[in-house]
Coordinates of C-alpha atoms (C1' of nucleotides) in Angstrom, one line a residue:
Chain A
X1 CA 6.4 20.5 43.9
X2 CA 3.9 18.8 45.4
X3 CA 2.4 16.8 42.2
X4 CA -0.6 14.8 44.7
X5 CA -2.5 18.3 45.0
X6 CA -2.1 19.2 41.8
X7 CA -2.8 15.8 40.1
X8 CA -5.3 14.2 42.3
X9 CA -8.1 13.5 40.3
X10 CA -7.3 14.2 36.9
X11 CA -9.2 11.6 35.7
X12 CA -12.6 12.5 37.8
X13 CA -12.3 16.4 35.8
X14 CA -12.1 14.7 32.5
X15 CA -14.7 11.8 32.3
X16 CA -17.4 14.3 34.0
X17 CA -16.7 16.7 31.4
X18 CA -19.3 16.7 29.2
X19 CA -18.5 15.8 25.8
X20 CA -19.8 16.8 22.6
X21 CA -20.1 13.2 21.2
X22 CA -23.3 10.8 21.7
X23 CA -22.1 8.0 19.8
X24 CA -18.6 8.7 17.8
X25 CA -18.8 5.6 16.4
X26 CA -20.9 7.2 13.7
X27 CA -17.6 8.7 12.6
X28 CA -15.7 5.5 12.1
X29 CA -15.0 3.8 8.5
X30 CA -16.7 1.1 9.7
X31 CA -19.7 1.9 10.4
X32 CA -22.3 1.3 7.8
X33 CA -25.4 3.7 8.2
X34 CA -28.8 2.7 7.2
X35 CA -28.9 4.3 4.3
X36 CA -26.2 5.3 1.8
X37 CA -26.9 8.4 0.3
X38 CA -26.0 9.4 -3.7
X39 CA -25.5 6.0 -4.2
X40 CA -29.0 4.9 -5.0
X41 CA -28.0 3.8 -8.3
X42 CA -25.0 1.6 -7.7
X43 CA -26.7 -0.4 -5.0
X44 CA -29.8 -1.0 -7.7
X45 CA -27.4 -1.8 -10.3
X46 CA -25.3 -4.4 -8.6
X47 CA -28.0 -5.6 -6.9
X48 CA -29.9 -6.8 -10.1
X49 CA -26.4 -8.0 -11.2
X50 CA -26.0 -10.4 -8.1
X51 CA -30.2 -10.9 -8.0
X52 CA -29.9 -14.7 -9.9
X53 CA -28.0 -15.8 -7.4
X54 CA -31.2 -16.5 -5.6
X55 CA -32.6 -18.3 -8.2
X56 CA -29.6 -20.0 -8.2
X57 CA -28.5 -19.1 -11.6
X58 CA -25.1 -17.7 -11.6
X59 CA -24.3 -14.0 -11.0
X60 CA -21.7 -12.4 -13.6
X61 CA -18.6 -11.2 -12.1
X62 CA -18.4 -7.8 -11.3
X63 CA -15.7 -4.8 -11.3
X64 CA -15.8 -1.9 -9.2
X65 CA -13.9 1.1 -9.8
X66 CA -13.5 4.3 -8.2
X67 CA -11.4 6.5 -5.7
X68 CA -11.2 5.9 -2.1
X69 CA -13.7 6.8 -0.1
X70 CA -16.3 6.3 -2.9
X71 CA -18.2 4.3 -0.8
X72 CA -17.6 1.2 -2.9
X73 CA -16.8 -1.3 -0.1
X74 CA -19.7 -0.4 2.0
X75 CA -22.0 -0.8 -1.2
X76 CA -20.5 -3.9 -1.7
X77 CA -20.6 -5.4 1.7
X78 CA -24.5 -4.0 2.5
X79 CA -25.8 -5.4 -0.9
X80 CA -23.7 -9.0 0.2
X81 CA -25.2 -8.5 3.7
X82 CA -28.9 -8.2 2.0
X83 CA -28.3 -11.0 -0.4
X84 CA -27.2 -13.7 2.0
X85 CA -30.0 -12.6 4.6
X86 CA -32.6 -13.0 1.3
X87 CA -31.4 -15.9 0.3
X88 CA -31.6 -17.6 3.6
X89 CA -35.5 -16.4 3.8
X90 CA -35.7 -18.1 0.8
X91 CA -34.3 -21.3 1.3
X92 CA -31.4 -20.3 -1.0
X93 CA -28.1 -21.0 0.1
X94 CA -25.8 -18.1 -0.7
X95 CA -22.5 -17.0 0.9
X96 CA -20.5 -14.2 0.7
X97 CA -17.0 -13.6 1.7
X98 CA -15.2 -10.5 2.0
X99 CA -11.6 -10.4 1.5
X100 CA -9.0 -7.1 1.6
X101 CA -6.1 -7.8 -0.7
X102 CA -3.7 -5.2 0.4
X103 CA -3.6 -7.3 3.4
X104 CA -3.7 -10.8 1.5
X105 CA -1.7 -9.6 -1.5
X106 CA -0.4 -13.0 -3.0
X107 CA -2.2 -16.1 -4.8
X108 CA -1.0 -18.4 -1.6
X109 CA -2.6 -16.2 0.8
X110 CA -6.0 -15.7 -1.1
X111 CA -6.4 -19.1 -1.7
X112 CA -5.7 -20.0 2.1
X113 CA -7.9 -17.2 3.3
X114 CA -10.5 -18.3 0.8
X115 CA -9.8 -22.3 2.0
X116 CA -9.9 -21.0 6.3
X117 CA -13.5 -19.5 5.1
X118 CA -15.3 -22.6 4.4
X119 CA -13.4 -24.1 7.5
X120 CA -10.5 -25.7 5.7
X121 CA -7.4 -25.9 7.5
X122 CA -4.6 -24.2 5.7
X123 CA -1.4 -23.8 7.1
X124 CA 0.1 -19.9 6.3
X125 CA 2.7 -21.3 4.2
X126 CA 4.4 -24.5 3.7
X127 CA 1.5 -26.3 1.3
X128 CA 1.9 -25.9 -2.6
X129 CA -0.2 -23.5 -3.9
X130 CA -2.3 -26.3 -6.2
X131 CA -3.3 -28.6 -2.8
X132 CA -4.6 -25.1 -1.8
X133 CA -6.2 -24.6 -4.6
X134 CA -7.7 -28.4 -4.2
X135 CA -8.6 -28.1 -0.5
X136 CA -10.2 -25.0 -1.2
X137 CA -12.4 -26.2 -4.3
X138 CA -13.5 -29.5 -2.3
X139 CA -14.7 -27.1 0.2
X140 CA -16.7 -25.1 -2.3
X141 CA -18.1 -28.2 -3.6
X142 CA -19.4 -29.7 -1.0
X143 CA -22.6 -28.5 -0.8
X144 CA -24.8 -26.7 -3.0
X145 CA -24.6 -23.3 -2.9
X146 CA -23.7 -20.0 -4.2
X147 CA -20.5 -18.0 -3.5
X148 CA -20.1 -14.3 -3.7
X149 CA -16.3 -13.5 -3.3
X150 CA -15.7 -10.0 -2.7
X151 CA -12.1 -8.9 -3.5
X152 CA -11.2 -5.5 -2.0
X153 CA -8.2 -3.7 -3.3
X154 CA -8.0 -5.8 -6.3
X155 CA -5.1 -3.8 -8.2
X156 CA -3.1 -5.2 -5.3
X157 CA -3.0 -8.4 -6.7
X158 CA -1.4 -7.9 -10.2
X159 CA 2.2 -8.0 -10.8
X160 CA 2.6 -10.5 -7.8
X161 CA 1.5 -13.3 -9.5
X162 CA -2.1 -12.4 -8.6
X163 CA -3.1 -12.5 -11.9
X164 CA -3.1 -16.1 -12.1
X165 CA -5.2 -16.6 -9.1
X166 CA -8.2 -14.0 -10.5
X167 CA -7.9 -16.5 -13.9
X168 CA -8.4 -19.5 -11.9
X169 CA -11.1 -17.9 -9.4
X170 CA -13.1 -16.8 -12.9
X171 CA -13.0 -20.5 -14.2
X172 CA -13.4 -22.3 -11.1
X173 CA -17.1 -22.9 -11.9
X174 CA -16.2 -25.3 -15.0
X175 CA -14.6 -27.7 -12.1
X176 CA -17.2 -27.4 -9.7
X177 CA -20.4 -29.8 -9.5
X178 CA -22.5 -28.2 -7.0
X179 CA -21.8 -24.7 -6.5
X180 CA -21.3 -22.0 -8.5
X181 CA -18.9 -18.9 -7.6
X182 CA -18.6 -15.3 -8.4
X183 CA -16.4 -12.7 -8.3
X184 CA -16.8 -8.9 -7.2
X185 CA -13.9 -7.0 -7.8
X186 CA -12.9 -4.1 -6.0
X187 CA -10.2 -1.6 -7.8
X188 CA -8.9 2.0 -6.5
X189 CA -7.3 1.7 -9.8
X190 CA -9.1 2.9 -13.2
X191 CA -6.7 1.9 -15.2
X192 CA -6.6 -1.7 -13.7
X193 CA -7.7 -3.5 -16.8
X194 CA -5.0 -2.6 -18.6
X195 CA -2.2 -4.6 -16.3
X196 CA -4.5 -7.3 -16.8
X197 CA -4.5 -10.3 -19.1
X198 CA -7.0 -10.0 -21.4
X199 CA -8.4 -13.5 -21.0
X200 CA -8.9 -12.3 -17.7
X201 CA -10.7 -8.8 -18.7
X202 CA -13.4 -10.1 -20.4
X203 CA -14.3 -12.8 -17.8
X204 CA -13.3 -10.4 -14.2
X205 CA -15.6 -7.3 -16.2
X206 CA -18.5 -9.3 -17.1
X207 CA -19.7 -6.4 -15.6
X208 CA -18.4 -3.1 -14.6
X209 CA -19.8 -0.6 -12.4
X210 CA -18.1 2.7 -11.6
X211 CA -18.2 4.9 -8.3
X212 CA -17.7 8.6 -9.2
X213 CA -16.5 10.9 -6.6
X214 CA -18.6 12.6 -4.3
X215 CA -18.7 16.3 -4.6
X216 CA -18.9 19.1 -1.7
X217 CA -22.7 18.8 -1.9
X218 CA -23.1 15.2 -1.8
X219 CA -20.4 14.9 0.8
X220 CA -22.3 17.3 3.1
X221 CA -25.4 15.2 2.9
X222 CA -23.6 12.7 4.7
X223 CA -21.7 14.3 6.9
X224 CA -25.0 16.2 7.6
X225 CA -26.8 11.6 8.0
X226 CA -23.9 10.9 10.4
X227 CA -23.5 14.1 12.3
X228 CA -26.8 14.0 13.2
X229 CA -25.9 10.4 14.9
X230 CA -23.0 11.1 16.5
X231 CA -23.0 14.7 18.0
X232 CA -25.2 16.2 20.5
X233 CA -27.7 18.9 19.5
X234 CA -26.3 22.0 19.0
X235 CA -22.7 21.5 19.1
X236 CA -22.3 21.2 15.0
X237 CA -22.7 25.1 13.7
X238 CA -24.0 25.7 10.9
X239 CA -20.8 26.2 8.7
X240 CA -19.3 23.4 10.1
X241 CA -20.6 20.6 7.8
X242 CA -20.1 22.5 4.7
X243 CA -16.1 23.6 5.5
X244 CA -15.6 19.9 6.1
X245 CA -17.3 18.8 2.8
X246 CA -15.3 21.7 0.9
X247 CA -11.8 20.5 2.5
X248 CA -12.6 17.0 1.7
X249 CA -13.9 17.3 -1.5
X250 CA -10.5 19.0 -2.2
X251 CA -9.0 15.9 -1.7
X252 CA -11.0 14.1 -4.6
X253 CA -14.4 14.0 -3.0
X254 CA -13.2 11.2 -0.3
X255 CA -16.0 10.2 2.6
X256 CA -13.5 8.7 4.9
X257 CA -11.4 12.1 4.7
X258 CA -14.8 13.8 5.7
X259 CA -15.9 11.8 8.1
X260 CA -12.2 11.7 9.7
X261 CA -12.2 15.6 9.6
X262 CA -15.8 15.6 11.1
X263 CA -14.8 13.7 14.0
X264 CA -10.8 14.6 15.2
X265 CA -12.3 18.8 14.7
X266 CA -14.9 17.4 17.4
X267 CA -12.2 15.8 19.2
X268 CA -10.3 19.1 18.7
X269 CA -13.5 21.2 19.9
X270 CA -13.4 18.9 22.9
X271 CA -9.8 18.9 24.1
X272 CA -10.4 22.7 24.2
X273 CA -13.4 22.5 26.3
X274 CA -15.5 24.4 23.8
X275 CA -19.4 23.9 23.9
X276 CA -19.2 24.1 19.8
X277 CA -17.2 23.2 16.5
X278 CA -15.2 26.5 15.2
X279 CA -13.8 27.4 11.8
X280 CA -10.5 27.2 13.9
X281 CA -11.2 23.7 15.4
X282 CA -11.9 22.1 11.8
X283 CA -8.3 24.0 10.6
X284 CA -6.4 22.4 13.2
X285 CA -8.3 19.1 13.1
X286 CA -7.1 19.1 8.9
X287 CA -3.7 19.9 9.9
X288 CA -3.5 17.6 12.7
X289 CA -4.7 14.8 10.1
X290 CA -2.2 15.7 7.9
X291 CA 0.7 15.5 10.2
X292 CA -0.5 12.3 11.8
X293 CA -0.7 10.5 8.2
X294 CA 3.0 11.8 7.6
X295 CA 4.0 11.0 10.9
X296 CA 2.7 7.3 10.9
X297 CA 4.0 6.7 7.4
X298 CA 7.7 7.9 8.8
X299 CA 7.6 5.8 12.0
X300 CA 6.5 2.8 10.5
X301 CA 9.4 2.4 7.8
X302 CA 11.7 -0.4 7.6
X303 CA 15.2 0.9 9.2
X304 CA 16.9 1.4 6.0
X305 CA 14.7 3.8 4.7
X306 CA 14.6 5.6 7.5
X307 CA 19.0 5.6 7.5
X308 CA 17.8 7.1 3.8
X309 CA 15.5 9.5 4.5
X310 CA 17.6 10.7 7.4
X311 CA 20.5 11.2 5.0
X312 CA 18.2 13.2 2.9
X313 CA 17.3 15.1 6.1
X314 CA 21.0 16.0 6.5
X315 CA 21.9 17.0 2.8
X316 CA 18.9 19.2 2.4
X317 CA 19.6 21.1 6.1
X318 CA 23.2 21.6 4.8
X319 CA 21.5 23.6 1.9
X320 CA 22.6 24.3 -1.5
X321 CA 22.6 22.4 -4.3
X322 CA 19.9 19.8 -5.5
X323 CA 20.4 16.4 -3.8
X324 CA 21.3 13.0 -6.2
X325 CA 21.1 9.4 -5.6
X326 CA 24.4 9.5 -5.2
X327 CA 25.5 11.8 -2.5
X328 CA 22.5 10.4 -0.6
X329 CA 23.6 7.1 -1.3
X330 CA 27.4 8.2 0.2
X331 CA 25.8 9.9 3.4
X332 CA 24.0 6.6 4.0
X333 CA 26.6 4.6 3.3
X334 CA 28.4 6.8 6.0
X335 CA 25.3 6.2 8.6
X336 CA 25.3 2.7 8.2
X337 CA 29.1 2.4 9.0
X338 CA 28.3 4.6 12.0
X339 CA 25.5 2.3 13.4
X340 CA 27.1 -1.0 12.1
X341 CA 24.2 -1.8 9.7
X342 CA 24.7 -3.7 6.2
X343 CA 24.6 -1.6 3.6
X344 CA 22.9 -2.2 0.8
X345 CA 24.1 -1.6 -2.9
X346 CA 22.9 1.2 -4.6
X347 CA 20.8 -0.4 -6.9
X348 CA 18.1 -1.4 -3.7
X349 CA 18.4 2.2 -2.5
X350 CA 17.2 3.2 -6.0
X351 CA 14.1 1.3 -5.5
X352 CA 14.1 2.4 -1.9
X353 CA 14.1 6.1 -2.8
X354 CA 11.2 5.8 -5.3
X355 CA 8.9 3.8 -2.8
X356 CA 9.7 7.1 -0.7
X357 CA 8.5 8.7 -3.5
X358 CA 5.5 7.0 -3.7
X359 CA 4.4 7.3 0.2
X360 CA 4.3 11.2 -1.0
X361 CA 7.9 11.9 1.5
X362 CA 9.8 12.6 -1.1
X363 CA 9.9 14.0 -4.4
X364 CA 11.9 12.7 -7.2
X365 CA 12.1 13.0 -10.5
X366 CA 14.8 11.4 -13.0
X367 CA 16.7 14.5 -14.7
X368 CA 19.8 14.4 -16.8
X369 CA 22.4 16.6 -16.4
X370 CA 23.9 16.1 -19.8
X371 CA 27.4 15.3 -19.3
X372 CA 27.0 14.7 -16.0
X373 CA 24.9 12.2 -16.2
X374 CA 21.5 10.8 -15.1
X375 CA 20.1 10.9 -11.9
X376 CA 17.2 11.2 -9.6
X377 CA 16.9 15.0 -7.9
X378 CA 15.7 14.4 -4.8
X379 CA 13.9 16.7 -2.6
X380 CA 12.2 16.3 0.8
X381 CA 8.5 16.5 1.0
X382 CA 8.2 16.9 4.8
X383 CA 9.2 19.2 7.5
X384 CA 12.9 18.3 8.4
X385 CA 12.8 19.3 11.6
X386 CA 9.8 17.3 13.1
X387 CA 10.1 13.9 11.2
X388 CA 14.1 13.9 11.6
X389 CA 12.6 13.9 15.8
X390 CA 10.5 10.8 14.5
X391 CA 13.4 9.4 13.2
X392 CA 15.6 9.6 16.2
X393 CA 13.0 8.4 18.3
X394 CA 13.8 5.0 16.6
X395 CA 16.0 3.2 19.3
X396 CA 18.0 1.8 16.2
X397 CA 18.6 5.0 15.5
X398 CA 19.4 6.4 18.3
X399 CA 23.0 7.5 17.8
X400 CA 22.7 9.8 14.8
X401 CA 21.6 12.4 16.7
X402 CA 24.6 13.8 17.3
X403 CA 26.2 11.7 13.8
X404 CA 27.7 15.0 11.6
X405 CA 28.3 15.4 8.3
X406 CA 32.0 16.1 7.1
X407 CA 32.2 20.2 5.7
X408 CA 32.1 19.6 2.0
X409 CA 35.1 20.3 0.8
X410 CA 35.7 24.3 -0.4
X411 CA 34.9 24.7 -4.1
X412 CA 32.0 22.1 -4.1
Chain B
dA1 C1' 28.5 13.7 -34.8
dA2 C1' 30.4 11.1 -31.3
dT3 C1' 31.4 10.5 -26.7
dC4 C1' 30.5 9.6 -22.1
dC5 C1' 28.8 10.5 -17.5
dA6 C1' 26.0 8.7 -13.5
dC7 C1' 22.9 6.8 -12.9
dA8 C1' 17.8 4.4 -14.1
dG9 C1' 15.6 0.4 -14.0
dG10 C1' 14.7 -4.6 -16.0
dA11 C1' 15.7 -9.6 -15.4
dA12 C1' 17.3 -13.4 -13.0
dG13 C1' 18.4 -15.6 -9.4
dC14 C1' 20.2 -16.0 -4.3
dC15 C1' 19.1 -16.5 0.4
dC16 C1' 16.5 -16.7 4.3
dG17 C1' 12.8 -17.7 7.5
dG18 C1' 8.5 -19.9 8.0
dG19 C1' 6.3 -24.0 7.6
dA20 C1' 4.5 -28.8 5.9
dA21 C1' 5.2 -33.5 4.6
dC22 C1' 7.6 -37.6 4.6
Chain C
dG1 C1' 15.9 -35.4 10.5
dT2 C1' 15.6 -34.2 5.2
dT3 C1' 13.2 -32.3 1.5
dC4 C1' 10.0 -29.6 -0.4
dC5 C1' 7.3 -25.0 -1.2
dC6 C1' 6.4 -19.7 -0.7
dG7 C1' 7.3 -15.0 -0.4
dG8 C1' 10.2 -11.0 0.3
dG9 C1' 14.4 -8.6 0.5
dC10 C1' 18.3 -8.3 -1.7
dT11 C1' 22.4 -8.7 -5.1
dT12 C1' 24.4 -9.3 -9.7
dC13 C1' 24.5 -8.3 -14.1
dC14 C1' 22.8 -6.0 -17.4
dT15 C1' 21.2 -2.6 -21.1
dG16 C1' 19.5 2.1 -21.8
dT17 C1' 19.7 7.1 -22.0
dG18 C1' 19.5 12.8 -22.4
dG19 C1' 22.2 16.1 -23.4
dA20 C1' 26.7 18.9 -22.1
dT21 C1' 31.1 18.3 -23.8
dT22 C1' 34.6 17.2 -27.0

DNA sequence: AATCCACAGGAAGCCCGGGAAC
DNA sequence: GTTCCCGGGCTTCCTGTGGATT
C-alpha cells in the first residue's frame, strides 16, 4: 500500500475546503452577544437593584434562580460588566468579581479565591479559614469602594459547610469601614432556600429575581441573533433554526443545548461536505451530543465506579433477573480481586451507586422485596456495548476484558 | 401480629495528602 | 523538623424499614 500517494496532502484538501462557518465562536457559551434577547426585563430589574452602588449606597443582595441555560450568568456578568465600566466614568469605584462555585465548592476556597482577587496571597490550603477570612476583609477595606460578588452555582455551596461562608459574606459590611459588599447569588436550584438557614434567607434574598425557561419561540430568536453571526449566507435553511429550538426546548428550554446543537449539526453539515444544514445533519448532530455527554461522564469516573458500573455491565449482559446492590457488590468484589484493587465496603458502594444514579447512568430505585429484604434495583441507563469499550479503554482496566463471570449456579 | 431479610442511609470519626507556620 | 489546618474519600457503627413469610 503505498500510504504517500494516498495521503499526501490531506491537510491542503481540508483547510481549502470551504467551510460553512464565518465566525463559530458565536456558537460558544462564552460568548456574550450584544444584545440578549427575551431578557429585557431581568437585565432592567437587577440593574435598578445594583444602580446605588454608584451613588455609593449599598446594593441589596440578590438571588437568581432558574434552569440552565436561562441565560442567568450572562445577565449577570453583562449588567456587572456595565456597572463597573459606569462607575468608573463616574468616578465611582466599583468592582465586580465573578466566581463559579462548582469549581470553588468549599468556604476555604471561596474565601482564598475572593482574598487572590484583591491581590492577597493565599496559599490553596494550609491557612485557617479565619486568617483567610482576615486577609481577605483587610483587602476589602482598604480602599473605598464597592464590591459586587457574583456567586455562580450557588446551591453548590450548601451542605459543605458553605453555608457558613454566604452568612459571613452577608454580614461582612458590619466589619468593614470603607467599603461596602454585595452579594449576587446564582442558583440552578429553586428550591435552594429551603436548605438554607433562615438567618441566611432573608439577608442572601433581599432580593430575588427568577429566570423562566426559554420556549421554542424565544429560543429560535436567538439562535436566529447568533446564526446570523456565525454562518455564512445561505447555509442555515429555513427549518433549520426552528428544529433546533424544538429539540432544545424539549430539553427545558436550555440556550446552551441550542446553541450546542446549532453548531456540532454545522460541524456535522461540514464533515459531510454539504453546502447546507439538513434535517438529517441536525438528527445526528442531537445524537452525537448525547453520546458525547454519556461518553465524557463514563471516561472521567474515579476507577471504582467504573469496576462498578462494569460489574453492572456484566450482570445485565448475562440477562434475567433485576440486578441488587448486592450481587453487583459480589461481581465487584470479584473484579477488584482480579486487578488487585482495595475493595471497598459496601456501605461506600451504596453511595457510589446512587451518584451513578445521579450522573443519569444508571437507574435505581430502593424496592423491598418483602421477606427478602430491601434493596436498590439497579438497571443500566446506557448502551452496554459502547461504554463497557470506554471502560476497557481505561489502562487500569485493561484486564477485564477477557475477566468472566462464573455460570450462576442451575436453579438461580 | 410478629418476625426477619437485605439492605438503605445517617453520624462520627479516621486517614491521608497538601500545605503553612513556627 | 514538628505541629497545625483543610478537604475528601473512606470505614465503622448504627438505626430504620416494607412487606412476604411464619
Amino acid at each position: 500500500m503505498d500510504l504517500k500517494s494516498s495521503f499526501s496532502g490531506i491537510f491542503d484538501a481540508l483547510l481549502t475546503k470551504e467551510p460553512l462557518f464565518k465566525n463559530k465562536e458565536a456558537l460558544r457559551h462564552s460568548y456574550t452577544p450584544a444584545e440578549l434577547p427575551h431578557r429585557e426585563a431581568e437585565i432592567k430589574q437587577l440593574a435598578s437593584i445594583l444602580a446605588p452602588a454608584l451613588r455609593f449606597e449599598t446594593p441589596s443582595n440578590v438571588l437568581i434562580y432558574g434552569k440552565s441555560g436561562t441565560g442567568k450568568t450572562i445577565v449577570s456578568k453583562f449588567i456587572c460588566k456595565e456597572l463597573t465600566e459606569t462607575g468608573n466614568k463616574l468616578g465611582v469605584p466599583v468592582s465586580t468579581i465573578y466566581l463559579n462555585c462548582e469549581v470553588t465548592d468549599t468556604k476555604y476556597r471561596v474565601l482564598a479565591n475572593l482574598a487572590k482577587e484583591f491581590g492577597e496571597n493565599v496559599p490553596f490550603t494550609g491557612w485557617p479559614t479565619d486568617k483567610v477570612y482576615a486577609s481577605f476583609k483587610e483587602a476589602v477595606d482598604a480602599k473605598k469602594q464597592c464590591i459586587i460578588i457574583l456567586l455562580d452555582e450557588i446551591d453548590k455551596l450548601v451542605g459543605k459547610g458553605g453555608d457558613e461562608i454566604i452568612y459571613n459574606l452577608t454580614r461582612v459590611n458590619s466589619e468593614l469601614q470603607n467599603a461596602r459588599v454585595s452579594i449576587i447569588g446564582i442558583s440552578n436550584d429553586l428550591k435552594f432556600t429551603n436548605y438554607l438557614d433562615s438567618r441566611i434567607q432573608s439577608s442572601l434574598g433581599e432580593e430575588e429575581i427568577v429566570f423562566s425557561p426559554y420556549n421554542a419561540k424565544q429560543l429560535e430568536d436567538i439562535l436566529r441573533q447568533r446564526a446570523e453571526l456565525a454562518f455564512k449566507p445561505g447555509v442555515v435553511g429555513e427549518f433549520v433554526i426552528p428544529l433546533c429550538a424544538a429539540l432544545a426546548a424539549r430539553e427545558h428550554g436550555d440556550a446552551r443545548r441550542a446553541l450546542d446543537l446549532l453548531r456540532v449539526s454545522g460541524e456535522v453539515a461540514e464533515r459531510e461536505n454539504a453546502e447546507i444544514i439538513t434535517e438529517a445533519h441536525i438528527r445526528k448532530a442531537n445524537e452525537k451530543i448525547e453520546a458525547d455527554n454519556i461518553v465524557e461522564a463514563v471516561r472521567t469516573l474515579p476507577t471504582q465506579s467504573k469496576l462498578l458500573l462494569y460489574s453492572v455491565i456484566l450482570l445485565e449482559e448475562m440477562g434475567g433477573r433485576v440486578i441488587t446492590t448486592g450481587e453487583v457488590y459480589d461481581v465487584y468484589k470479584r473484579l477488584c480481586r482480579q486487578l488487585s484493587l482495595d475493595v471497598l465496603t459496601q456501605r461506600r458502594v451504596s453511595d457510589l451507586i446512587s451518584e451513578l444514579d445521579m450522573l443519569g447512568i444508571l437507574n435505581s430505585s430502593v424496592v423491598s422485596k418483602g421477606r427478602y429484604g430491601r434493596t436498590k434495583e439497579i438497571k443500566l441507563d446506557v448502551p452496554p456495548v459502547g461504554i463497557r469499550l470506554v471502560l476497557e479503554d481505561d489502562i487500569r482496566l485493561k484486564n477485564l476484558a477477557t475477566f468472566k463471570l462464573p455460570q450462576r449456579r442451575l436453579g438461580e
